[in-house]
Amino acid sequence: MIPFWVTLLKIGTVVGVLMTAAALVTFLERRISAFIQNRIGPNRVGPQGIFQILADVVKLVMKEDIVPKAANKTVHDIAPMISISVALCTFAVIPFGNIIELFGYQIKLLVADVNIGILFILAMTSMGVYGVSLAGWSSNNKYSLLGGLRSSAQLISYELAMGLSVIGVLMVAESLRLDQIVLHQTRYLGGWFPAWNMFVQPLGFVIFFVAAFAETNRLPFDLPEAEPELVGGYHTEYSGMKFGLFMFSEYINMITSSALITTLFLGGWHIPFSENWAVSPIALSLLQVLAFCIKVSLVVLFFIIVRWTIPRFRYDQLMNLGWKVLLPLALVNVLGTGLAILLIPYIS
Amino acid sequence: MSSNKKIIRKKDFSLLQRLYLPEIFRGLFTTFLQMFKPKITYQYPEERFHPPASFRGRPVLVEEQGVERCVACGLCSRVCPALAIEVQASETELEKERYPVKFEINMVRCIFCGFCEEVCPEEAIVMSNEFELAFSSQEEAIFGKDKLLTPAEKLKERLEFLKQHR
């Protein structure tokens, strides 16, 4: 039995790393967007401007918190809390490493080892809509309301495609546990090719990736906060740290989505061909955690570059893509996977 | 129909183009390459922009051998669309006979149009290449003769430019 303090330690580490990483990503986003636009970006505070994060947080905390007169104050206060807590909760079931042997305990490197893993994540991401749409509604501002409405419509449409694309993975792995899904990807196809779901389920991978952009309100699908039309979208009426919480939860969501993509499709913490390496088990475990972090940051970088490349979709285009393209494709994927699982034993 | 131009919208996209993804990756590649291009930013306080001679910075009075060229005719003040220039004339023993006792430009009002420079018969007021103008009060923004007088050597480029293009 693993003692309580180990779990506490894990929670502390994950929350700490996640918050730091989210802050780091806000900075990275500014720097990379600047580079893409042939600018330099924030480079004054600290070496290469890395302490800009601290300056931003201090600024947000010191700022006056303004609540509009006509707003529903309670809901206005609760909405950012929902957003941030949901964003933080989601990461709990994602395994960031294999089982590690420390202090004589077999420790699984994930916070909550629940048997419904992936369902928990889908449920939590749907909860995130509440934060956004409540913020939009309680602000009593038409732009905020439109932003909130759009986000709920968007998230509901894309959740379907997302869930269906995951089904393919679940059928292959025969488990809802994320650590089982990762373990299943440590096999090799034909004895030499890593059986990452990215290669086993290419269609599902693409659908999930696109849906992940929509779920995190990132640029090609950032209609809830489309600046040219909606001022700031659902967080127009927020200021100070309450706005900061929304921003943080957006970036945490982005990291969580990247982690989820890594876990489901990119082999999680698995380093191909590391089984034959002559390193101690504990070093290998740490290397695997590192590999997970690298994979996640690469996906995050991809998210950022996409944001500064692709223009925003129109609302009807967004709905068309979700319902007429992604959903049927996801269904086809489920069907194809089912057929393959059924027929492959007969062929070989 | 106001214009008889026909809008041509390509309809026969190939399958690859309709799949979106290859085109998106081409776009991503373009933006990715941009990251390694040289940056066009000036690191401002350390690295400054030096405007070309054609630049219209703040207007200054040309000073030759310690005396301004200005004969206080008041044309600049007359032509100024923003009513920023105030001139008071007086007599002097020098050859030009008249000189401005008071010459003030209100830099909050100035719109940098360069009309004063164009209208001046003596080439006595020209646009310099200074553009860093920040004030903490209205009074500070009124530039008198002390701030306006600039030796002709410093304005060489601009005077040369005016000779060529006028």
JSON list of C-alpha atoms in Angstrom, two decimals, chain A residues 32 34-41 43-44 206 210 302 305-310 313 321, chain B residues 20-21 24-25 27-29 31-32 34-46:
[
{"chain": "A", "resi": 32, "resn": "ILE", "atom": "CA", "xyz": [7.48, 32.40, -30.93]},
{"chain": "A", "resi": 34, "resn": "ALA", "atom": "CA", "xyz": [7.19, 37.38, -32.43]},
{"chain": "A", "resi": 35, "resn": "PHE", "atom": "CA", "xyz": [9.74, 35.25, -34.25]},
{"chain": "A", "resi": 36, "resn": "ILE", "atom": "CA", "xyz": [7.16, 34.13, -36.78]},
{"chain": "A", "resi": 37, "resn": "GLN", "atom": "CA", "xyz": [6.29, 37.78, -37.46]},
{"chain": "A", "resi": 38, "resn": "ASN", "atom": "CA", "xyz": [9.98, 38.75, -37.76]},
{"chain": "A", "resi": 39, "resn": "ARG", "atom": "CA", "xyz": [9.88, 40.56, -34.41]},
{"chain": "A", "resi": 40, "resn": "ILE", "atom": "CA", "xyz": [11.85, 39.87, -31.24]},
{"chain": "A", "resi": 41, "resn": "GLY", "atom": "CA", "xyz": [9.20, 39.78, -28.55]},
{"chain": "A", "resi": 43, "resn": "ASN", "atom": "CA", "xyz": [13.37, 40.13, -24.10]},
{"chain": "A", "resi": 44, "resn": "ARG", "atom": "CA", "xyz": [13.98, 42.74, -21.40]},
{"chain": "A", "resi": 206, "resn": "VAL", "atom": "CA", "xyz": [-5.97, 13.58, -37.17]},
{"chain": "A", "resi": 210, "resn": "VAL", "atom": "CA", "xyz": [-8.35, 18.84, -34.85]},
{"chain": "A", "resi": 302, "resn": "PHE", "atom": "CA", "xyz": [2.90, 22.72, -32.82]},
{"chain": "A", "resi": 305, "resn": "ILE", "atom": "CA", "xyz": [2.82, 27.55, -34.66]},
{"chain": "A", "resi": 306, "resn": "VAL", "atom": "CA", "xyz": [-0.62, 26.57, -35.90]},
{"chain": "A", "resi": 307, "resn": "ARG", "atom": "CA", "xyz": [-2.10, 29.53, -34.06]},
{"chain": "A", "resi": 308, "resn": "TRP", "atom": "CA", "xyz": [0.09, 31.96, -36.00]},
{"chain": "A", "resi": 309, "resn": "THR", "atom": "CA", "xyz": [-0.48, 30.26, -39.36]},
{"chain": "A", "resi": 310, "resn": "ILE", "atom": "CA", "xyz": [-4.13, 29.48, -39.89]},
{"chain": "A", "resi": 313, "resn": "PHE", "atom": "CA", "xyz": [-12.90, 29.75, -39.17]},
{"chain": "A", "resi": 321, "resn": "LEU", "atom": "CA", "xyz": [-16.35, 20.84, -40.33]},
{"chain": "B", "resi": 20, "resn": "TYR", "atom": "CA", "xyz": [-6.93, 20.83, -46.41]},
{"chain": "B", "resi": 21, "resn": "LEU", "atom": "CA", "xyz": [-4.17, 19.12, -44.49]},
{"chain": "B", "resi": 24, "resn": "ILE", "atom": "CA", "xyz": [-2.08, 23.57, -43.98]},
{"chain": "B", "resi": 25, "resn": "PHE", "atom": "CA", "xyz": [1.30, 21.89, -43.64]},
{"chain": "B", "resi": 27, "resn": "GLY", "atom": "CA", "xyz": [1.44, 27.09, -44.55]},
{"chain": "B", "resi": 28, "resn": "LEU", "atom": "CA", "xyz": [3.03, 25.79, -41.35]},
{"chain": "B", "resi": 29, "resn": "PHE", "atom": "CA", "xyz": [6.30, 25.30, -43.16]},
{"chain": "B", "resi": 31, "resn": "THR", "atom": "CA", "xyz": [5.65, 30.31, -40.91]},
{"chain": "B", "resi": 32, "resn": "PHE", "atom": "CA", "xyz": [8.29, 27.97, -39.52]},
{"chain": "B", "resi": 34, "resn": "GLN", "atom": "CA", "xyz": [9.97, 32.87, -41.00]},
{"chain": "B", "resi": 35, "resn": "MET", "atom": "CA", "xyz": [11.26, 32.16, -37.49]},
{"chain": "B", "resi": 36, "resn": "PHE", "atom": "CA", "xyz": [14.83, 32.03, -38.75]},
{"chain": "B", "resi": 37, "resn": "LYS", "atom": "CA", "xyz": [14.72, 35.17, -40.87]},
{"chain": "B", "resi": 38, "resn": "PRO", "atom": "CA", "xyz": [16.53, 38.31, -39.62]},
{"chain": "B", "resi": 39, "resn": "LYS", "atom": "CA", "xyz": [14.46, 40.46, -37.29]},
{"chain": "B", "resi": 40, "resn": "ILE", "atom": "CA", "xyz": [13.46, 43.97, -38.23]},
{"chain": "B", "resi": 41, "resn": "THR", "atom": "CA", "xyz": [13.02, 45.28, -34.68]},
{"chain": "B", "resi": 42, "resn": "TYR", "atom": "CA", "xyz": [15.15, 48.15, -33.35]},
{"chain": "B", "resi": 43, "resn": "GLN", "atom": "CA", "xyz": [16.24, 47.53, -29.74]},
{"chain": "B", "resi": 44, "resn": "TYR", "atom": "CA", "xyz": [15.08, 51.06, -29.04]},
{"chain": "B", "resi": 45, "resn": "PRO", "atom": "CA", "xyz": [16.99, 52.84, -26.29]},
{"chain": "B", "resi": 46, "resn": "GLU", "atom": "CA", "xyz": [20.31, 51.28, -27.35]}
]
